[in-house]
Amino acid sequence: MKKIKEYIESNGNRFLEELFGLIRIPSISSESAHKPDMVKAAEYWRDSLLKAGADKAEVMPTDGNPIVYGEKIIDPKKPTVLVYGHYDVMPVDPIELWNTNPFEPVIKDGKIWARGADDDKGQAFMHCKAFETMMKTGTLTCNVKFMLEGEEEIGSGSLAKWVVTNKKLVKADIILVSDTSMISHEQPSITAGLRGLAYWEVEVTGPNADLHSGLFGGSVANPINTLCEMVAGVMDENNHITIPGFYDDVRKYTAAERRKINEAPYDETEYKNSLGVKALRGEKGYTKIERVGIRPTFDLCGIWGGYTGEGSKTVLPSKAYAKISCRLVPNQDHEKIGRLFKKYFEKIAPKYVTVKVTPLHGGQAYGCPTDLPAYKAAEEAFMETYGKMPVPMYSGGSIPIISTFEKVLGIKSILMGFGLGSDAIHSPNENYRVDHFFKGIETIIAFYQHYAK
């Protein structure tokens, strides 16, 4: 490990500058204006893999954003690790809340501040630099394949189809992913479960045109008011989701299993202080750890309608809109939940409005057995670099494509994340600790060494 550490230390500044080159590309997949940036980011990844020592790397077209594929085969008889990551990022709005330019990375207080610093450019790029380090030091123990996509933040639609077509190309023994978080800076963890996702946009229509709120208010229903009432009715006083059949497939954990899940380190006071809230809220009868790991949710992600410009305009709007998501748990099918939600939301709509529900994207939940050999290799890797045994963590987040990998390719994914809950992913002032970037490179290399055994 000595020559590995020496190589990382002597090339550390270059590693960061190359990461910054990737971050500077505003590859926002949800905004069509950034379509050229998606290609630019894919080409940057291709070039980075080739420079790191890949036998081949190419940008492969899809119906949407391109996929980068690269590989290094040292011996067909050795195990093959397929590295997955994504180069697309979330929008930066509200831009006024950023303290720095989101696409001009800055190092301050030991952290990289920029969009994508953590999710997922910083974390995915660790794998490129780990690969380079192993190539340059002659320590690569496995075959390596890379698969980088540009649509993770919008549902991975193109990748799902691409994987089916290219099953032979990406054949591997295990998938390695760094797109999740650790419990804390001091306590490493491995994500053993991810929640699934169902996401919709709803449209509620009242009158056939915007109306004067004085002349018509009180006699004609306001779609915004109605939409709020309908959304509020989807959860009861115990924060239990009221959609009929919603919980039918939710797994019931034993008391022993719940105790084990709650052994993960957690300080509620610190958690509340970090979020700036005085109290927590969630489904009655479950702890915070259970609520974000093994229980489904219903959330209003955005709502709009009427007049939102400067000053006032007394209008009773014709339409109101909302974006709504459910985080799902193992055994819940996102398509089934979508049908249940649509049926229920249309049923509870009053006669004075009409409702339209449009599915946007979704994916299944994922679980990884903690007795899997690759999981054990990840445990040993963390133990080697952090000096602590990582604990299994059931994440509240979703990476829908992970369950697709298992279904199509028949192999599991190991989720070795190095982010923190304080990294503000998807939010203004996203950041990623510099020491986690370098410690992540070391831990990834250690994984290869232990997995090869």
mmCIF file of N, CA and C in Angstrom, residues 313-433:
data_model
loop_
_atom_site.group_PDB
_atom_site.id
_atom_site.type_symbol
_atom_site.label_atom_id
_atom_site.label_comp_id
_atom_site.label_asym_id
_atom_site.label_seq_id
_atom_site.Cartn_x
_atom_site.Cartn_y
_atom_site.Cartn_z
ATOM 1 N N LYS A 313 -51.387 40.608 -8.289
ATOM 2 C CA LYS A 313 -52.352 40.462 -9.376
ATOM 3 C C LYS A 313 -53.497 39.630 -8.827
ATOM 4 N N THR A 314 -54.646 40.218 -8.702
ATOM 5 C CA THR A 314 -55.779 39.538 -8.074
ATOM 6 C C THR A 314 -56.431 38.601 -9.086
ATOM 7 N N VAL A 315 -55.936 37.356 -9.094
ATOM 8 C CA VAL A 315 -56.392 36.404 -10.082
ATOM 9 C C VAL A 315 -56.826 35.104 -9.406
ATOM 10 N N LEU A 316 -57.885 34.538 -9.910
ATOM 11 C CA LEU A 316 -58.300 33.194 -9.527
ATOM 12 C C LEU A 316 -57.870 32.307 -10.687
ATOM 13 N N PRO A 317 -56.826 31.496 -10.509
ATOM 14 C CA PRO A 317 -56.216 30.786 -11.640
ATOM 15 C C PRO A 317 -57.091 29.679 -12.217
ATOM 16 N N SER A 318 -56.831 29.393 -13.474
ATOM 17 C CA SER A 318 -57.527 28.301 -14.143
ATOM 18 C C SER A 318 -56.919 26.951 -13.789
ATOM 19 N N LYS A 319 -55.596 26.956 -13.586
ATOM 20 C CA LYS A 319 -54.899 25.693 -13.364
ATOM 21 C C LYS A 319 -53.917 25.770 -12.198
ATOM 22 N N ALA A 320 -53.640 24.607 -11.632
ATOM 23 C CA ALA A 320 -52.609 24.467 -10.605
ATOM 24 C C ALA A 320 -51.844 23.180 -10.902
ATOM 25 N N TYR A 321 -50.563 23.197 -10.557
ATOM 26 C CA TYR A 321 -49.704 22.056 -10.868
ATOM 27 C C TYR A 321 -48.880 21.655 -9.647
ATOM 28 N N ALA A 322 -48.493 20.396 -9.631
ATOM 29 C CA ALA A 322 -47.607 19.928 -8.570
ATOM 30 C C ALA A 322 -46.772 18.767 -9.086
ATOM 31 N N LYS A 323 -45.583 18.635 -8.508
ATOM 32 C CA LYS A 323 -44.734 17.467 -8.739
ATOM 33 C C LYS A 323 -44.692 16.687 -7.431
ATOM 34 N N ILE A 324 -44.971 15.405 -7.525
ATOM 35 C CA ILE A 324 -45.155 14.566 -6.338
ATOM 36 C C ILE A 324 -44.299 13.305 -6.468
ATOM 37 N N SER A 325 -43.679 12.911 -5.351
ATOM 38 C CA SER A 325 -42.877 11.689 -5.380
ATOM 39 C C SER A 325 -43.209 10.795 -4.197
ATOM 40 N N CYS A 326 -43.014 9.510 -4.409
ATOM 41 C CA CYS A 326 -43.069 8.519 -3.336
ATOM 42 C C CYS A 326 -41.759 7.760 -3.330
ATOM 43 N N ARG A 327 -41.131 7.660 -2.163
ATOM 44 C CA ARG A 327 -39.992 6.760 -2.009
ATOM 45 C C ARG A 327 -40.559 5.417 -1.577
ATOM 46 N N LEU A 328 -40.126 4.373 -2.250
ATOM 47 C CA LEU A 328 -40.696 3.048 -2.053
ATOM 48 C C LEU A 328 -39.676 2.093 -1.446
ATOM 49 N N VAL A 329 -40.146 1.019 -0.868
ATOM 50 C CA VAL A 329 -39.269 0.048 -0.206
ATOM 51 C C VAL A 329 -39.347 -1.293 -0.942
ATOM 52 N N PRO A 330 -38.410 -2.224 -0.651
ATOM 53 C CA PRO A 330 -38.422 -3.514 -1.343
ATOM 54 C C PRO A 330 -39.792 -4.172 -1.344
ATOM 55 N N ASN A 331 -40.129 -4.782 -2.475
ATOM 56 C CA ASN A 331 -41.394 -5.469 -2.762
ATOM 57 C C ASN A 331 -42.463 -4.527 -3.305
ATOM 58 N N GLN A 332 -42.304 -3.213 -3.135
ATOM 59 C CA GLN A 332 -43.257 -2.285 -3.729
ATOM 60 C C GLN A 332 -42.865 -2.056 -5.186
ATOM 61 N N ASP A 333 -43.817 -2.228 -6.087
ATOM 62 C CA ASP A 333 -43.570 -2.021 -7.508
ATOM 63 C C ASP A 333 -43.980 -0.597 -7.883
ATOM 64 N N HIS A 334 -43.064 0.157 -8.486
ATOM 65 C CA HIS A 334 -43.347 1.572 -8.741
ATOM 66 C C HIS A 334 -44.475 1.758 -9.754
ATOM 67 N N GLU A 335 -44.635 0.821 -10.685
ATOM 68 C CA GLU A 335 -45.721 0.932 -11.657
ATOM 69 C C GLU A 335 -47.072 0.668 -10.999
ATOM 70 N N LYS A 336 -47.106 -0.293 -10.094
ATOM 71 C CA LYS A 336 -48.340 -0.568 -9.361
ATOM 72 C C LYS A 336 -48.722 0.630 -8.486
ATOM 73 N N ILE A 337 -47.733 1.191 -7.791
ATOM 74 C CA ILE A 337 -47.989 2.361 -6.944
ATOM 75 C C ILE A 337 -48.481 3.527 -7.804
ATOM 76 N N GLY A 338 -47.933 3.649 -9.007
ATOM 77 C CA GLY A 338 -48.380 4.702 -9.911
ATOM 78 C C GLY A 338 -49.843 4.564 -10.272
ATOM 79 N N ARG A 339 -50.265 3.336 -10.521
ATOM 80 C CA ARG A 339 -51.676 3.103 -10.847
ATOM 81 C C ARG A 339 -52.570 3.396 -9.646
ATOM 82 N N LEU A 340 -52.134 2.973 -8.468
ATOM 83 C CA LEU A 340 -52.926 3.216 -7.256
ATOM 84 C C LEU A 340 -53.067 4.703 -6.968
ATOM 85 N N PHE A 341 -51.956 5.446 -7.135
ATOM 86 C CA PHE A 341 -52.002 6.887 -6.876
ATOM 87 C C PHE A 341 -52.929 7.580 -7.865
ATOM 88 N N LYS A 342 -52.806 7.266 -9.145
ATOM 89 C CA LYS A 342 -53.634 7.907 -10.171
ATOM 90 C C LYS A 342 -55.120 7.660 -9.893
ATOM 91 N N LYS A 343 -55.463 6.415 -9.603
ATOM 92 C CA LYS A 343 -56.855 6.065 -9.330
ATOM 93 C C LYS A 343 -57.381 6.818 -8.114
ATOM 94 N N TYR A 344 -56.567 6.871 -7.060
ATOM 95 C CA TYR A 344 -57.001 7.517 -5.818
ATOM 96 C C TYR A 344 -57.115 9.031 -5.985
ATOM 97 N N PHE A 345 -56.120 9.636 -6.638
ATOM 98 C CA PHE A 345 -56.110 11.089 -6.772
ATOM 99 C C PHE A 345 -57.266 11.566 -7.639
ATOM 100 N N GLU A 346 -57.593 10.784 -8.654
ATOM 101 C CA GLU A 346 -58.734 11.143 -9.491
ATOM 102 C C GLU A 346 -60.044 10.937 -8.739
ATOM 103 N N LYS A 347 -60.078 9.928 -7.875
ATOM 104 C CA LYS A 347 -61.300 9.635 -7.119
ATOM 105 C C LYS A 347 -61.615 10.725 -6.104
ATOM 106 N N ILE A 348 -60.563 11.278 -5.437
ATOM 107 C CA ILE A 348 -60.815 12.276 -4.395
ATOM 108 C C ILE A 348 -60.980 13.685 -4.963
ATOM 109 N N ALA A 349 -60.852 13.837 -6.279
ATOM 110 C CA ALA A 349 -61.018 15.161 -6.884
ATOM 111 C C ALA A 349 -62.482 15.595 -6.821
ATOM 112 N N PRO A 350 -62.767 16.779 -6.296
ATOM 113 C CA PRO A 350 -64.150 17.277 -6.265
ATOM 114 C C PRO A 350 -64.676 17.494 -7.685
ATOM 115 N N LYS A 351 -65.990 17.579 -7.831
ATOM 116 C CA LYS A 351 -66.615 17.729 -9.147
ATOM 117 C C LYS A 351 -66.281 19.054 -9.813
ATOM 118 N N TYR A 352 -65.871 20.051 -9.006
ATOM 119 C CA TYR A 352 -65.622 21.368 -9.587
ATOM 120 C C TYR A 352 -64.224 21.528 -10.180
ATOM 121 N N VAL A 353 -63.434 20.441 -10.239
ATOM 122 C CA VAL A 353 -62.143 20.471 -10.931
ATOM 123 C C VAL A 353 -61.950 19.166 -11.703
ATOM 124 N N THR A 354 -61.053 19.198 -12.657
ATOM 125 C CA THR A 354 -60.633 17.977 -13.338
ATOM 126 C C THR A 354 -59.149 17.760 -13.061
ATOM 127 N N VAL A 355 -58.748 16.499 -13.038
ATOM 128 C CA VAL A 355 -57.376 16.153 -12.647
ATOM 129 C C VAL A 355 -56.701 15.328 -13.733
ATOM 130 N N LYS A 356 -55.439 15.644 -13.973
ATOM 131 C CA LYS A 356 -54.613 14.877 -14.901
ATOM 132 C C LYS A 356 -53.334 14.460 -14.179
ATOM 133 N N VAL A 357 -53.025 13.169 -14.180
ATOM 134 C CA VAL A 357 -51.825 12.643 -13.529
ATOM 135 C C VAL A 357 -50.890 12.086 -14.608
ATOM 136 N N THR A 358 -49.682 12.624 -14.664
ATOM 137 C CA THR A 358 -48.704 12.195 -15.667
ATOM 138 C C THR A 358 -47.488 11.582 -14.986
ATOM 139 N N PRO A 359 -47.217 10.283 -15.184
ATOM 140 C CA PRO A 359 -46.005 9.681 -14.614
ATOM 141 C C PRO A 359 -44.769 10.283 -15.281
ATOM 142 N N LEU A 360 -43.731 10.575 -14.489
ATOM 143 C CA LEU A 360 -42.487 11.114 -15.034
ATOM 144 C C LEU A 360 -41.396 10.053 -15.059
ATOM 145 N N HIS A 361 -41.085 9.463 -13.929
ATOM 146 C CA HIS A 361 -40.136 8.351 -13.921
ATOM 147 C C HIS A 361 -40.233 7.614 -12.595
ATOM 148 N N GLY A 362 -39.564 6.465 -12.523
ATOM 149 C CA GLY A 362 -39.591 5.678 -11.292
ATOM 150 C C GLY A 362 -38.638 4.508 -11.373
ATOM 151 N N GLY A 363 -38.543 3.768 -10.292
ATOM 152 C CA GLY A 363 -37.653 2.614 -10.245
ATOM 153 C C GLY A 363 -37.889 1.820 -8.981
ATOM 154 N N GLN A 364 -37.405 0.578 -8.993
ATOM 155 C CA GLN A 364 -37.611 -0.313 -7.868
ATOM 156 C C GLN A 364 -36.578 -0.074 -6.762
ATOM 157 N N ALA A 365 -36.896 -0.529 -5.566
ATOM 158 C CA ALA A 365 -35.961 -0.489 -4.447
ATOM 159 C C ALA A 365 -34.901 -1.576 -4.655
ATOM 160 N N TYR A 366 -33.838 -1.520 -3.830
ATOM 161 C CA TYR A 366 -32.734 -2.478 -3.976
ATOM 162 C C TYR A 366 -32.211 -2.876 -2.601
ATOM 163 N N GLY A 367 -31.883 -4.154 -2.477
ATOM 164 C CA GLY A 367 -31.280 -4.639 -1.245
ATOM 165 C C GLY A 367 -30.072 -5.507 -1.555
ATOM 166 N N CYS A 368 -29.023 -5.384 -0.750
ATOM 167 C CA CYS A 368 -27.792 -6.160 -0.951
ATOM 168 C C CYS A 368 -27.519 -7.033 0.273
ATOM 169 N N PRO A 369 -27.412 -8.351 0.099
ATOM 170 C CA PRO A 369 -27.102 -9.236 1.233
ATOM 171 C C PRO A 369 -25.739 -8.885 1.831
ATOM 172 N N THR A 370 -25.674 -8.791 3.140
ATOM 173 C CA THR A 370 -24.413 -8.417 3.790
ATOM 174 C C THR A 370 -23.442 -9.585 3.920
ATOM 175 N N ASP A 371 -23.861 -10.785 3.482
ATOM 176 C CA ASP A 371 -22.943 -11.922 3.502
ATOM 177 C C ASP A 371 -22.360 -12.203 2.119
ATOM 178 N N LEU A 372 -22.627 -11.323 1.163
ATOM 179 C CA LEU A 372 -22.077 -11.455 -0.179
ATOM 180 C C LEU A 372 -20.552 -11.305 -0.131
ATOM 181 N N PRO A 373 -19.786 -12.140 -0.850
ATOM 182 C CA PRO A 373 -18.317 -12.012 -0.841
ATOM 183 C C PRO A 373 -17.834 -10.604 -1.181
ATOM 184 N N ALA A 374 -18.457 -9.974 -2.154
ATOM 185 C CA ALA A 374 -18.042 -8.619 -2.523
ATOM 186 C C ALA A 374 -18.346 -7.624 -1.403
ATOM 187 N N TYR A 375 -19.441 -7.852 -0.687
ATOM 188 C CA TYR A 375 -19.758 -6.984 0.460
ATOM 189 C C TYR A 375 -18.687 -7.158 1.531
ATOM 190 N N LYS A 376 -18.274 -8.402 1.764
ATOM 191 C CA LYS A 376 -17.221 -8.662 2.746
ATOM 192 C C LYS A 376 -15.913 -7.996 2.329
ATOM 193 N N ALA A 377 -15.621 -7.999 1.023
ATOM 194 C CA ALA A 377 -14.410 -7.332 0.527
ATOM 195 C C ALA A 377 -14.487 -5.833 0.780
ATOM 196 N N ALA A 378 -15.670 -5.265 0.628
ATOM 197 C CA ALA A 378 -15.845 -3.837 0.898
ATOM 198 C C ALA A 378 -15.654 -3.550 2.389
ATOM 199 N N GLU A 379 -16.172 -4.437 3.236
ATOM 200 C CA GLU A 379 -15.965 -4.280 4.683
ATOM 201 C C GLU A 379 -14.478 -4.266 5.024
ATOM 202 N N GLU A 380 -13.738 -5.216 4.451
ATOM 203 C CA GLU A 380 -12.307 -5.303 4.732
ATOM 204 C C GLU A 380 -11.567 -4.078 4.209
ATOM 205 N N ALA A 381 -12.002 -3.550 3.081
ATOM 206 C CA ALA A 381 -11.373 -2.355 2.517
ATOM 207 C C ALA A 381 -11.546 -1.161 3.444
ATOM 208 N N PHE A 382 -12.761 -0.957 3.939
ATOM 209 C CA PHE A 382 -13.005 0.151 4.871
ATOM 210 C C PHE A 382 -12.220 -0.044 6.163
ATOM 211 N N MET A 383 -12.183 -1.274 6.628
ATOM 212 C CA MET A 383 -11.441 -1.568 7.849
ATOM 213 C C MET A 383 -9.967 -1.220 7.669
ATOM 214 N N GLU A 384 -9.437 -1.494 6.497
ATOM 215 C CA GLU A 384 -8.019 -1.232 6.217
ATOM 216 C C GLU A 384 -7.716 0.261 6.172
ATOM 217 N N THR A 385 -8.583 1.055 5.561
ATOM 218 C CA THR A 385 -8.291 2.478 5.368
ATOM 219 C C THR A 385 -8.828 3.377 6.480
ATOM 220 N N TYR A 386 -9.937 2.977 7.105
ATOM 221 C CA TYR A 386 -10.528 3.804 8.159
ATOM 222 C C TYR A 386 -10.248 3.276 9.561
ATOM 223 N N GLY A 387 -9.849 2.016 9.644
ATOM 224 C CA GLY A 387 -9.581 1.431 10.957
ATOM 225 C C GLY A 387 -10.836 1.098 11.729
ATOM 226 N N LYS A 388 -11.988 1.116 11.045
ATOM 227 C CA LYS A 388 -13.267 0.790 11.675
ATOM 228 C C LYS A 388 -14.090 -0.081 10.738
ATOM 229 N N MET A 389 -14.817 -1.002 11.322
ATOM 230 C CA MET A 389 -15.701 -1.837 10.525
ATOM 231 C C MET A 389 -16.905 -1.000 10.079
ATOM 232 N N PRO A 390 -17.204 -0.960 8.788
ATOM 233 C CA PRO A 390 -18.368 -0.193 8.338
ATOM 234 C C PRO A 390 -19.666 -0.862 8.767
ATOM 235 N N VAL A 391 -20.682 -0.068 9.040
ATOM 236 C CA VAL A 391 -21.979 -0.628 9.412
ATOM 237 C C VAL A 391 -22.897 -0.592 8.194
ATOM 238 N N PRO A 392 -23.803 -1.550 8.069
ATOM 239 C CA PRO A 392 -24.750 -1.512 6.950
ATOM 240 C C PRO A 392 -25.761 -0.381 7.150
ATOM 241 N N MET A 393 -26.058 0.340 6.092
ATOM 242 C CA MET A 393 -26.986 1.463 6.182
ATOM 243 C C MET A 393 -28.068 1.308 5.121
ATOM 244 N N TYR A 394 -29.295 1.559 5.513
ATOM 245 C CA TYR A 394 -30.412 1.500 4.582
ATOM 246 C C TYR A 394 -30.785 2.923 4.204
ATOM 247 N N SER A 395 -30.413 3.308 3.003
ATOM 248 C CA SER A 395 -30.520 4.698 2.572
ATOM 249 C C SER A 395 -31.941 5.058 2.177
ATOM 250 N N GLY A 396 -32.295 6.296 2.443
ATOM 251 C CA GLY A 396 -33.596 6.792 2.015
ATOM 252 C C GLY A 396 -33.611 7.197 0.558
ATOM 253 N N GLY A 397 -32.426 7.327 -0.038
ATOM 254 C CA GLY A 397 -32.332 7.755 -1.422
ATOM 255 C C GLY A 397 -32.644 6.642 -2.407
ATOM 256 N N SER A 398 -32.654 7.011 -3.685
ATOM 257 C CA SER A 398 -32.973 6.056 -4.741
ATOM 258 C C SER A 398 -31.965 6.176 -5.873
ATOM 259 N N ILE A 399 -31.556 5.031 -6.396
ATOM 260 C CA ILE A 399 -30.803 4.976 -7.648
ATOM 261 C C ILE A 399 -31.523 3.918 -8.477
ATOM 262 N N PRO A 400 -32.599 4.299 -9.169
ATOM 263 C CA PRO A 400 -33.482 3.319 -9.804
ATOM 264 C C PRO A 400 -32.778 2.316 -10.721
ATOM 265 N N ILE A 401 -31.695 2.729 -11.369
ATOM 266 C CA ILE A 401 -31.038 1.835 -12.319
ATOM 267 C C ILE A 401 -30.391 0.635 -11.631
ATOM 268 N N ILE A 402 -30.098 0.737 -10.327
ATOM 269 C CA ILE A 402 -29.428 -0.363 -9.622
ATOM 270 C C ILE A 402 -30.293 -1.627 -9.630
ATOM 271 N N SER A 403 -31.576 -1.481 -9.407
ATOM 272 C CA SER A 403 -32.458 -2.648 -9.446
ATOM 273 C C SER A 403 -32.587 -3.186 -10.868
ATOM 274 N N THR A 404 -32.491 -2.307 -11.862
ATOM 275 C CA THR A 404 -32.521 -2.742 -13.257
ATOM 276 C C THR A 404 -31.296 -3.586 -13.583
ATOM 277 N N PHE A 405 -30.136 -3.170 -13.072
ATOM 278 C CA PHE A 405 -28.917 -3.954 -13.279
ATOM 279 C C PHE A 405 -29.111 -5.395 -12.806
ATOM 280 N N GLU A 406 -29.669 -5.525 -11.613
ATOM 281 C CA GLU A 406 -29.853 -6.868 -11.047
ATOM 282 C C GLU A 406 -30.824 -7.685 -11.895
ATOM 283 N N LYS A 407 -31.892 -7.049 -12.335
ATOM 284 C CA LYS A 407 -32.914 -7.745 -13.123
ATOM 285 C C LYS A 407 -32.381 -8.167 -14.486
ATOM 286 N N VAL A 408 -31.641 -7.266 -15.150
ATOM 287 C CA VAL A 408 -31.194 -7.528 -16.522
ATOM 288 C C VAL A 408 -29.885 -8.312 -16.563
ATOM 289 N N LEU A 409 -28.925 -7.922 -15.712
ATOM 290 C CA LEU A 409 -27.602 -8.522 -15.754
ATOM 291 C C LEU A 409 -27.443 -9.685 -14.773
ATOM 292 N N GLY A 410 -28.327 -9.754 -13.788
ATOM 293 C CA GLY A 410 -28.271 -10.853 -12.831
ATOM 294 C C GLY A 410 -27.137 -10.751 -11.827
ATOM 295 N N ILE A 411 -26.621 -9.549 -11.594
ATOM 296 C CA ILE A 411 -25.531 -9.365 -10.627
ATOM 297 C C ILE A 411 -25.876 -8.245 -9.646
ATOM 298 N N LYS A 412 -25.276 -8.339 -8.474
ATOM 299 C CA LYS A 412 -25.514 -7.370 -7.409
ATOM 300 C C LYS A 412 -24.575 -6.161 -7.538
ATOM 301 N N SER A 413 -24.952 -5.108 -6.856
ATOM 302 C CA SER A 413 -24.133 -3.895 -6.795
ATOM 303 C C SER A 413 -23.681 -3.651 -5.364
ATOM 304 N N ILE A 414 -22.421 -3.245 -5.217
ATOM 305 C CA ILE A 414 -21.877 -2.848 -3.922
ATOM 306 C C ILE A 414 -21.821 -1.331 -3.892
ATOM 307 N N LEU A 415 -22.503 -0.744 -2.917
ATOM 308 C CA LEU A 415 -22.642 0.715 -2.833
ATOM 309 C C LEU A 415 -21.687 1.271 -1.787
ATOM 310 N N MET A 416 -20.489 1.629 -2.243
ATOM 311 C CA MET A 416 -19.455 2.188 -1.371
ATOM 312 C C MET A 416 -19.447 3.706 -1.519
ATOM 313 N N GLY A 417 -20.275 4.385 -0.740
ATOM 314 C CA GLY A 417 -20.360 5.836 -0.822
ATOM 315 C C GLY A 417 -19.463 6.521 0.183
ATOM 316 N N PHE A 418 -18.990 7.716 -0.181
ATOM 317 C CA PHE A 418 -18.092 8.479 0.689
ATOM 318 C C PHE A 418 -18.618 9.890 0.953
ATOM 319 N N GLY A 419 -19.853 10.166 0.567
ATOM 320 C CA GLY A 419 -20.443 11.468 0.835
ATOM 321 C C GLY A 419 -20.937 11.551 2.267
ATOM 322 N N LEU A 420 -21.392 12.725 2.644
ATOM 323 C CA LEU A 420 -21.964 12.954 3.967
ATOM 324 C C LEU A 420 -23.321 13.636 3.817
ATOM 325 N N GLY A 421 -24.147 13.492 4.830
ATOM 326 C CA GLY A 421 -25.450 14.135 4.802
ATOM 327 C C GLY A 421 -25.360 15.649 4.713
ATOM 328 N N SER A 422 -24.235 16.211 5.118
ATOM 329 C CA SER A 422 -24.035 17.663 5.097
ATOM 330 C C SER A 422 -23.506 18.166 3.759
ATOM 331 N N ASP A 423 -23.389 17.294 2.762
ATOM 332 C CA ASP A 423 -22.800 17.693 1.476
ATOM 333 C C ASP A 423 -23.763 18.469 0.585
ATOM 334 N N ALA A 424 -24.999 18.603 0.994
ATOM 335 C CA ALA A 424 -25.990 19.436 0.285
ATOM 336 C C ALA A 424 -26.165 19.041 -1.180
ATOM 337 N N ILE A 425 -26.194 17.737 -1.449
ATOM 338 C CA ILE A 425 -26.441 17.323 -2.829
ATOM 339 C C ILE A 425 -27.860 17.730 -3.215
ATOM 340 N N HIS A 426 -28.057 18.096 -4.473
ATOM 341 C CA HIS A 426 -29.330 18.571 -5.027
ATOM 342 C C HIS A 426 -29.694 19.968 -4.521
ATOM 343 N N SER A 427 -28.873 20.559 -3.671
ATOM 344 C CA SER A 427 -29.185 21.850 -3.057
ATOM 345 C C SER A 427 -28.118 22.883 -3.401
ATOM 346 N N PRO A 428 -28.374 24.159 -3.095
ATOM 347 C CA PRO A 428 -27.314 25.162 -3.240
ATOM 348 C C PRO A 428 -26.136 24.816 -2.326
ATOM 349 N N ASN A 429 -24.950 25.198 -2.770
ATOM 350 C CA ASN A 429 -23.712 25.016 -1.995
ATOM 351 C C ASN A 429 -23.380 23.546 -1.749
ATOM 352 N N GLU A 430 -23.571 22.717 -2.785
ATOM 353 C CA GLU A 430 -23.128 21.334 -2.705
ATOM 354 C C GLU A 430 -21.622 21.309 -2.445
ATOM 355 N N ASN A 431 -21.180 20.347 -1.657
ATOM 356 C CA ASN A 431 -19.760 20.273 -1.313
ATOM 357 C C ASN A 431 -19.343 18.834 -1.069
ATOM 358 N N TYR A 432 -18.030 18.630 -1.044
ATOM 359 C CA TYR A 432 -17.472 17.287 -0.837
ATOM 360 C C TYR A 432 -16.098 17.438 -0.203
ATOM 361 N N ARG A 433 -15.889 16.722 0.884
ATOM 362 C CA ARG A 433 -14.626 16.835 1.606
ATOM 363 C C ARG A 433 -13.462 16.341 0.753
#
